[in-house]
Amino acid sequence: MGDTTHSNRAKCATLWIVQFSTIARRQGRAPSSLGLRPPLMRIVEATRRSWGRHALVHGAKNLIAALLAWEFATFWMPGERPYVAVATALLMVNASTVYRSVTQAARSMATRAAGVLLALGTVWLLGSTAGSIAGIVGIALVAAGSRASDDRLQVASTAVLTLTAAAAAPVGHVVLTAIAALSGAVMGVAVNALIMPPIHLDESDDAVRDLARVMGALLRDMGHGLRDRQHAARAHGWVEDGRGLGRRVADARERVQQGQESLRWNTCWAVHPQRRPVTYGDMLSTLHGVSLQVRGIARTLADNVDDTHTDHHLGQQFLDRYAEMLKLAGQAVEAFVEVDGAACPAEAREGLRAAIDRARAWHDTMTDLIGRGALVKPGAWHVYGSLMTDVERLLVDLDHAGRI
């Protein structure tokens, strides 16, 4: 009996090692696909350094969940091999949030129960034959309608597997397998909720800050390019960088939503809240609007370079002054994200206010010069208006959010 127990636990440990290795590979993967620029590489290095600690925590939770699921299922089903319980526990304990582990467990149990009931009902009516499988598939297709959801397909696949198992073993064995899966889900959810439950506030914070820094860097880069007379060669590169902002906004939104979700049903946060609730959603909405204006500026500059009408091209005197305004706008965007995370929020807010005021003052000066015809060429009036409007909207969005 002792050798059998030792062998079972060894197999359980083997399952955990495979799961741990998968997690380690995923977390250790370098985020080269994000296209990070050199100013952000220090953040990447910090993420790599913290990988070992996160991998250790995840590995420990996997081991605890696997062993508890094994012991708990063995207690209810002596003499059985509760590998299904261990596998289910590992799936639940690795959910990204406590809320997701609970909902995944509930959905998994519901689909398993529906599949078992469907299989047993079909066997009772048609017997364990090929006709039963056809009946299960037909019921699943009719229930799914024109768009088959994943849950309904899982019900059908579970029913087919249950039918196969029932043909080779007593129906009671199928019920025990379902109980094992339930016990594994309970253990996985419990471990994920009670032992260092995941909180993703830092990830959402970093994503929003990175987005603002990249936008500010792009604005300043366009300013340097205009000042150094390089806009003809670099304008299309700015357009590509502007398109990349859309992907960064989507990534930041996903991380912010995950951060907010990680606080739901989180026992650690409920007992010992460490910071104020997440408000990055409002900040992200503002930055999304700003990103549209930045992309508009880049596109207008590129279109003007490609315009074949020489009298439509922007004057260099305007470009020199506009370069300074883009530099100030970039500083305002970067200062915007420092308000919430600064050690002295009042000073950070004053810095944001000063950055916005400098940019708006420069905008007013340029608007006055354009109105008096000091900077413009008559044929390019529409280009001047577009560029000035985009900067004005950018500053209005920052100013409005900064006053909230």
PDB file of N, CA, C and O in Angstrom, residues 35-88:
ATOM      1  N   GLY A  35       7.455  45.176 -29.799  1.00  0.00           N
ATOM      2  CA  GLY A  35       8.126  46.258 -30.486  1.00  0.00           C
ATOM      3  C   GLY A  35       8.530  47.381 -29.562  1.00  0.00           C
ATOM      4  O   GLY A  35       8.399  48.552 -29.900  1.00  0.00           O
ATOM      5  N   LEU A  36       9.054  47.078 -28.365  1.00  0.00           N
ATOM      6  CA  LEU A  36       9.417  48.105 -27.413  1.00  0.00           C
ATOM      7  C   LEU A  36      10.632  48.875 -27.909  1.00  0.00           C
ATOM      8  O   LEU A  36      11.571  48.318 -28.453  1.00  0.00           O
ATOM      9  N   ARG A  37      10.628  50.160 -27.663  1.00  0.00           N
ATOM     10  CA  ARG A  37      11.739  51.003 -28.041  1.00  0.00           C
ATOM     11  C   ARG A  37      12.771  51.025 -26.914  1.00  0.00           C
ATOM     12  O   ARG A  37      12.466  50.713 -25.771  1.00  0.00           O
ATOM     13  N   PRO A  38      14.012  51.457 -27.202  1.00  0.00           N
ATOM     14  CA  PRO A  38      15.060  51.458 -26.189  1.00  0.00           C
ATOM     15  C   PRO A  38      14.699  52.141 -24.886  1.00  0.00           C
ATOM     16  O   PRO A  38      15.081  51.648 -23.825  1.00  0.00           O
ATOM     17  N   PRO A  39      13.967  53.286 -24.834  1.00  0.00           N
ATOM     18  CA  PRO A  39      13.641  53.894 -23.538  1.00  0.00           C
ATOM     19  C   PRO A  39      12.841  52.985 -22.626  1.00  0.00           C
ATOM     20  O   PRO A  39      12.807  53.200 -21.415  1.00  0.00           O
ATOM     21  N   LEU A  40      12.187  51.958 -23.174  1.00  0.00           N
ATOM     22  CA  LEU A  40      11.364  51.075 -22.356  1.00  0.00           C
ATOM     23  C   LEU A  40      12.075  49.770 -22.014  1.00  0.00           C
ATOM     24  O   LEU A  40      11.499  48.915 -21.336  1.00  0.00           O
ATOM     25  N   MET A  41      13.300  49.594 -22.474  1.00  0.00           N
ATOM     26  CA  MET A  41      13.969  48.325 -22.250  1.00  0.00           C
ATOM     27  C   MET A  41      14.260  48.075 -20.777  1.00  0.00           C
ATOM     28  O   MET A  41      14.356  46.939 -20.334  1.00  0.00           O
ATOM     29  N   ARG A  42      14.420  49.132 -20.002  1.00  0.00           N
ATOM     30  CA  ARG A  42      14.660  48.918 -18.570  1.00  0.00           C
ATOM     31  C   ARG A  42      13.445  48.285 -17.908  1.00  0.00           C
ATOM     32  O   ARG A  42      13.582  47.527 -16.938  1.00  0.00           O
ATOM     33  N   ILE A  43      12.251  48.581 -18.406  1.00  0.00           N
ATOM     34  CA  ILE A  43      11.041  47.955 -17.874  1.00  0.00           C
ATOM     35  C   ILE A  43      11.034  46.468 -18.214  1.00  0.00           C
ATOM     36  O   ILE A  43      10.658  45.617 -17.401  1.00  0.00           O
ATOM     37  N   VAL A  44      11.492  46.147 -19.436  1.00  0.00           N
ATOM     38  CA  VAL A  44      11.566  44.750 -19.833  1.00  0.00           C
ATOM     39  C   VAL A  44      12.554  43.995 -18.952  1.00  0.00           C
ATOM     40  O   VAL A  44      12.291  42.868 -18.515  1.00  0.00           O
ATOM     41  N   GLU A  45      13.686  44.617 -18.664  1.00  0.00           N
ATOM     42  CA  GLU A  45      14.683  43.959 -17.820  1.00  0.00           C
ATOM     43  C   GLU A  45      14.146  43.725 -16.417  1.00  0.00           C
ATOM     44  O   GLU A  45      14.405  42.693 -15.798  1.00  0.00           O
ATOM     45  N   ALA A  46      13.406  44.717 -15.888  1.00  0.00           N
ATOM     46  CA  ALA A  46      12.820  44.535 -14.554  1.00  0.00           C
ATOM     47  C   ALA A  46      11.820  43.386 -14.555  1.00  0.00           C
ATOM     48  O   ALA A  46      11.724  42.621 -13.585  1.00  0.00           O
ATOM     49  N   THR A  47      11.073  43.252 -15.651  1.00  0.00           N
ATOM     50  CA  THR A  47      10.116  42.151 -15.758  1.00  0.00           C
ATOM     51  C   THR A  47      10.830  40.811 -15.771  1.00  0.00           C
ATOM     52  O   THR A  47      10.383  39.849 -15.130  1.00  0.00           O
ATOM     53  N   ARG A  48      11.943  40.734 -16.479  1.00  0.00           N
ATOM     54  CA  ARG A  48      12.699  39.487 -16.511  1.00  0.00           C
ATOM     55  C   ARG A  48      13.262  39.139 -15.139  1.00  0.00           C
ATOM     56  O   ARG A  48      13.297  37.963 -14.755  1.00  0.00           O
ATOM     57  N   ARG A  49      13.717  40.153 -14.407  1.00  0.00           N
ATOM     58  CA  ARG A  49      14.281  39.865 -13.087  1.00  0.00           C
ATOM     59  C   ARG A  49      13.231  39.349 -12.121  1.00  0.00           C
ATOM     60  O   ARG A  49      13.516  38.545 -11.231  1.00  0.00           O
ATOM     61  N   SER A  50      11.989  39.824 -12.282  1.00  0.00           N
ATOM     62  CA  SER A  50      10.924  39.382 -11.373  1.00  0.00           C
ATOM     63  C   SER A  50      10.289  38.061 -11.799  1.00  0.00           C
ATOM     64  O   SER A  50       9.436  37.532 -11.089  1.00  0.00           O
ATOM     65  N   TRP A  51      10.720  37.529 -12.946  1.00  0.00           N
ATOM     66  CA  TRP A  51      10.112  36.291 -13.443  1.00  0.00           C
ATOM     67  C   TRP A  51      10.303  35.136 -12.466  1.00  0.00           C
ATOM     68  O   TRP A  51       9.400  34.353 -12.224  1.00  0.00           O
ATOM     69  N   GLY A  52      11.531  35.027 -11.897  1.00  0.00           N
ATOM     70  CA  GLY A  52      11.806  33.905 -11.013  1.00  0.00           C
ATOM     71  C   GLY A  52      10.873  33.862  -9.819  1.00  0.00           C
ATOM     72  O   GLY A  52      10.372  32.790  -9.446  1.00  0.00           O
ATOM     73  N   ARG A  53      10.609  35.016  -9.219  1.00  0.00           N
ATOM     74  CA  ARG A  53       9.721  35.057  -8.051  1.00  0.00           C
ATOM     75  C   ARG A  53       8.313  34.652  -8.438  1.00  0.00           C
ATOM     76  O   ARG A  53       7.669  33.864  -7.734  1.00  0.00           O
ATOM     77  N   HIS A  54       7.804  35.163  -9.560  1.00  0.00           N
ATOM     78  CA  HIS A  54       6.451  34.807  -9.982  1.00  0.00           C
ATOM     79  C   HIS A  54       6.362  33.320 -10.332  1.00  0.00           C
ATOM     80  O   HIS A  54       5.370  32.662 -10.011  1.00  0.00           O
ATOM     81  N   ALA A  55       7.380  32.809 -11.010  1.00  0.00           N
ATOM     82  CA  ALA A  55       7.363  31.393 -11.369  1.00  0.00           C
ATOM     83  C   ALA A  55       7.369  30.514 -10.125  1.00  0.00           C
ATOM     84  O   ALA A  55       6.699  29.474 -10.076  1.00  0.00           O
ATOM     85  N   LEU A  56       8.122  30.931  -9.092  1.00  0.00           N
ATOM     86  CA  LEU A  56       8.169  30.160  -7.855  1.00  0.00           C
ATOM     87  C   LEU A  56       6.804  30.143  -7.173  1.00  0.00           C
ATOM     88  O   LEU A  56       6.345  29.100  -6.689  1.00  0.00           O
ATOM     89  N   VAL A  57       6.144  31.300  -7.127  1.00  0.00           N
ATOM     90  CA  VAL A  57       4.814  31.369  -6.512  1.00  0.00           C
ATOM     91  C   VAL A  57       3.821  30.489  -7.266  1.00  0.00           C
ATOM     92  O   VAL A  57       3.069  29.710  -6.666  1.00  0.00           O
ATOM     93  N   HIS A  58       3.817  30.599  -8.587  1.00  0.00           N
ATOM     94  CA  HIS A  58       2.899  29.784  -9.384  1.00  0.00           C
ATOM     95  C   HIS A  58       3.197  28.300  -9.225  1.00  0.00           C
ATOM     96  O   HIS A  58       2.279  27.475  -9.133  1.00  0.00           O
ATOM     97  N   GLY A  59       4.486  27.963  -9.190  1.00  0.00           N
ATOM     98  CA  GLY A  59       4.834  26.561  -9.020  1.00  0.00           C
ATOM     99  C   GLY A  59       4.381  26.010  -7.682  1.00  0.00           C
ATOM    100  O   GLY A  59       3.868  24.885  -7.605  1.00  0.00           O
ATOM    101  N   ALA A  60       4.575  26.796  -6.612  1.00  0.00           N
ATOM    102  CA  ALA A  60       4.146  26.354  -5.287  1.00  0.00           C
ATOM    103  C   ALA A  60       2.634  26.180  -5.233  1.00  0.00           C
ATOM    104  O   ALA A  60       2.120  25.202  -4.670  1.00  0.00           O
ATOM    105  N   LYS A  61       1.890  27.110  -5.829  1.00  0.00           N
ATOM    106  CA  LYS A  61       0.435  26.993  -5.832  1.00  0.00           C
ATOM    107  C   LYS A  61      -0.023  25.777  -6.630  1.00  0.00           C
ATOM    108  O   LYS A  61      -0.982  25.097  -6.253  1.00  0.00           O
ATOM    109  N   ASN A  62       0.659  25.497  -7.740  1.00  0.00           N
ATOM    110  CA  ASN A  62       0.318  24.311  -8.526  1.00  0.00           C
ATOM    111  C   ASN A  62       0.545  23.037  -7.729  1.00  0.00           C
ATOM    112  O   ASN A  62      -0.286  22.127  -7.746  1.00  0.00           O
ATOM    113  N   LEU A  63       1.668  22.970  -7.020  1.00  0.00           N
ATOM    114  CA  LEU A  63       1.971  21.779  -6.245  1.00  0.00           C
ATOM    115  C   LEU A  63       0.960  21.578  -5.122  1.00  0.00           C
ATOM    116  O   LEU A  63       0.458  20.468  -4.902  1.00  0.00           O
ATOM    117  N   ILE A  64       0.641  22.666  -4.417  1.00  0.00           N
ATOM    118  CA  ILE A  64      -0.330  22.568  -3.317  1.00  0.00           C
ATOM    119  C   ILE A  64      -1.697  22.144  -3.845  1.00  0.00           C
ATOM    120  O   ILE A  64      -2.363  21.268  -3.280  1.00  0.00           O
ATOM    121  N   ALA A  65      -2.142  22.765  -4.933  1.00  0.00           N
ATOM    122  CA  ALA A  65      -3.455  22.433  -5.487  1.00  0.00           C
ATOM    123  C   ALA A  65      -3.502  20.982  -5.963  1.00  0.00           C
ATOM    124  O   ALA A  65      -4.497  20.277  -5.751  1.00  0.00           O
ATOM    125  N   ALA A  66      -2.421  20.513  -6.602  1.00  0.00           N
ATOM    126  CA  ALA A  66      -2.402  19.140  -7.107  1.00  0.00           C
ATOM    127  C   ALA A  66      -2.461  18.134  -5.963  1.00  0.00           C
ATOM    128  O   ALA A  66      -3.227  17.161  -6.012  1.00  0.00           O
ATOM    129  N   LEU A  67      -1.665  18.361  -4.904  1.00  0.00           N
ATOM    130  CA  LEU A  67      -1.653  17.431  -3.778  1.00  0.00           C
ATOM    131  C   LEU A  67      -2.978  17.437  -3.021  1.00  0.00           C
ATOM    132  O   LEU A  67      -3.491  16.381  -2.633  1.00  0.00           O
ATOM    133  N   LEU A  68      -3.540  18.621  -2.800  1.00  0.00           N
ATOM    134  CA  LEU A  68      -4.822  18.696  -2.111  1.00  0.00           C
ATOM    135  C   LEU A  68      -5.929  18.026  -2.921  1.00  0.00           C
ATOM    136  O   LEU A  68      -6.789  17.330  -2.361  1.00  0.00           O
ATOM    137  N   ALA A  69      -5.926  18.253  -4.237  1.00  0.00           N
ATOM    138  CA  ALA A  69      -6.945  17.624  -5.083  1.00  0.00           C
ATOM    139  C   ALA A  69      -6.814  16.109  -5.046  1.00  0.00           C
ATOM    140  O   ALA A  69      -7.815  15.385  -4.987  1.00  0.00           O
ATOM    141  N   TRP A  70      -5.572  15.627  -5.069  1.00  0.00           N
ATOM    142  CA  TRP A  70      -5.348  14.179  -5.005  1.00  0.00           C
ATOM    143  C   TRP A  70      -5.880  13.598  -3.692  1.00  0.00           C
ATOM    144  O   TRP A  70      -6.610  12.597  -3.692  1.00  0.00           O
ATOM    145  N   GLU A  71      -5.515  14.229  -2.563  1.00  0.00           N
ATOM    146  CA  GLU A  71      -5.925  13.711  -1.270  1.00  0.00           C
ATOM    147  C   GLU A  71      -7.445  13.827  -1.076  1.00  0.00           C
ATOM    148  O   GLU A  71      -8.090  12.921  -0.550  1.00  0.00           O
ATOM    149  N   PHE A  72      -8.004  14.949  -1.507  1.00  0.00           N
ATOM    150  CA  PHE A  72      -9.434  15.162  -1.322  1.00  0.00           C
ATOM    151  C   PHE A  72     -10.242  14.172  -2.157  1.00  0.00           C
ATOM    152  O   PHE A  72     -11.228  13.587  -1.680  1.00  0.00           O
ATOM    153  N   ALA A  73      -9.834  13.976  -3.403  1.00  0.00           N
ATOM    154  CA  ALA A  73     -10.562  13.041  -4.262  1.00  0.00           C
ATOM    155  C   ALA A  73     -10.376  11.605  -3.779  1.00  0.00           C
ATOM    156  O   ALA A  73     -11.312  10.794  -3.839  1.00  0.00           O
ATOM    157  N   THR A  74      -9.177  11.279  -3.297  1.00  0.00           N
ATOM    158  CA  THR A  74      -8.939   9.935  -2.780  1.00  0.00           C
ATOM    159  C   THR A  74      -9.778   9.646  -1.545  1.00  0.00           C
ATOM    160  O   THR A  74     -10.239   8.520  -1.329  1.00  0.00           O
ATOM    161  N   PHE A  75     -10.006  10.681  -0.729  1.00  0.00           N
ATOM    162  CA  PHE A  75     -10.831  10.505   0.470  1.00  0.00           C
ATOM    163  C   PHE A  75     -12.262  10.135   0.095  1.00  0.00           C
ATOM    164  O   PHE A  75     -12.888   9.287   0.754  1.00  0.00           O
ATOM    165  N   TRP A  76     -12.805  10.762  -0.955  1.00  0.00           N
ATOM    166  CA  TRP A  76     -14.184  10.475  -1.366  1.00  0.00           C
ATOM    167  C   TRP A  76     -14.281   9.233  -2.238  1.00  0.00           C
ATOM    168  O   TRP A  76     -15.324   8.585  -2.282  1.00  0.00           O
ATOM    169  N   MET A  77     -13.190   8.912  -2.928  1.00  0.00           N
ATOM    170  CA  MET A  77     -13.226   7.776  -3.863  1.00  0.00           C
ATOM    171  C   MET A  77     -12.033   6.878  -3.595  1.00  0.00           C
ATOM    172  O   MET A  77     -11.071   6.863  -4.379  1.00  0.00           O
ATOM    173  N   PRO A  78     -12.012   6.133  -2.494  1.00  0.00           N
ATOM    174  CA  PRO A  78     -10.871   5.269  -2.190  1.00  0.00           C
ATOM    175  C   PRO A  78     -10.713   4.186  -3.259  1.00  0.00           C
ATOM    176  O   PRO A  78     -11.687   3.630  -3.753  1.00  0.00           O
ATOM    177  N   GLY A  79      -9.464   3.938  -3.613  1.00  0.00           N
ATOM    178  CA  GLY A  79      -9.183   2.921  -4.611  1.00  0.00           C
ATOM    179  C   GLY A  79      -9.186   3.424  -6.033  1.00  0.00           C
ATOM    180  O   GLY A  79      -8.802   2.705  -6.947  1.00  0.00           O
ATOM    181  N   GLU A  80      -9.626   4.692  -6.255  1.00  0.00           N
ATOM    182  CA  GLU A  80      -9.641   5.251  -7.598  1.00  0.00           C
ATOM    183  C   GLU A  80      -8.357   6.044  -7.854  1.00  0.00           C
ATOM    184  O   GLU A  80      -7.618   6.390  -6.933  1.00  0.00           O
ATOM    185  N   ARG A  81      -8.112   6.367  -9.096  1.00  0.00           N
ATOM    186  CA  ARG A  81      -6.956   7.176  -9.479  1.00  0.00           C
ATOM    187  C   ARG A  81      -7.457   8.548  -9.917  1.00  0.00           C
ATOM    188  O   ARG A  81      -7.892   8.713 -11.064  1.00  0.00           O
ATOM    189  N   PRO A  82      -7.410   9.520  -9.032  1.00  0.00           N
ATOM    190  CA  PRO A  82      -8.062  10.816  -9.319  1.00  0.00           C
ATOM    191  C   PRO A  82      -7.210  11.744 -10.184  1.00  0.00           C
ATOM    192  O   PRO A  82      -6.944  12.889  -9.798  1.00  0.00           O
ATOM    193  N   TYR A  83      -6.751  11.262 -11.329  1.00  0.00           N
ATOM    194  CA  TYR A  83      -5.973  12.134 -12.200  1.00  0.00           C
ATOM    195  C   TYR A  83      -6.831  13.273 -12.753  1.00  0.00           C
ATOM    196  O   TYR A  83      -6.324  14.382 -13.009  1.00  0.00           O
ATOM    197  N   VAL A  84      -8.107  13.005 -12.957  1.00  0.00           N
ATOM    198  CA  VAL A  84      -8.998  14.061 -13.453  1.00  0.00           C
ATOM    199  C   VAL A  84      -9.084  15.192 -12.438  1.00  0.00           C
ATOM    200  O   VAL A  84      -9.103  16.377 -12.804  1.00  0.00           O
ATOM    201  N   ALA A  85      -9.116  14.862 -11.149  1.00  0.00           N
ATOM    202  CA  ALA A  85      -9.163  15.887 -10.107  1.00  0.00           C
ATOM    203  C   ALA A  85      -7.914  16.756 -10.138  1.00  0.00           C
ATOM    204  O   ALA A  85      -7.988  17.988 -10.034  1.00  0.00           O
ATOM    205  N   VAL A  86      -6.758  16.137 -10.297  1.00  0.00           N
ATOM    206  CA  VAL A  86      -5.502  16.887 -10.331  1.00  0.00           C
ATOM    207  C   VAL A  86      -5.455  17.792 -11.561  1.00  0.00           C
ATOM    208  O   VAL A  86      -5.092  18.971 -11.473  1.00  0.00           O
ATOM    209  N   ALA A  87      -5.820  17.251 -12.711  1.00  0.00           N
ATOM    210  CA  ALA A  87      -5.796  18.054 -13.936  1.00  0.00           C
ATOM    211  C   ALA A  87      -6.740  19.245 -13.840  1.00  0.00           C
ATOM    212  O   ALA A  87      -6.402  20.364 -14.241  1.00  0.00           O
ATOM    213  N   THR A  88      -7.941  19.023 -13.287  1.00  0.00           N
ATOM    214  CA  THR A  88      -8.899  20.120 -13.147  1.00  0.00           C
ATOM    215  C   THR A  88      -8.392  21.167 -12.164  1.00  0.00           C
ATOM    216  O   THR A  88      -8.538  22.381 -12.395  1.00  0.00           O
TER     217      THR A  88
END
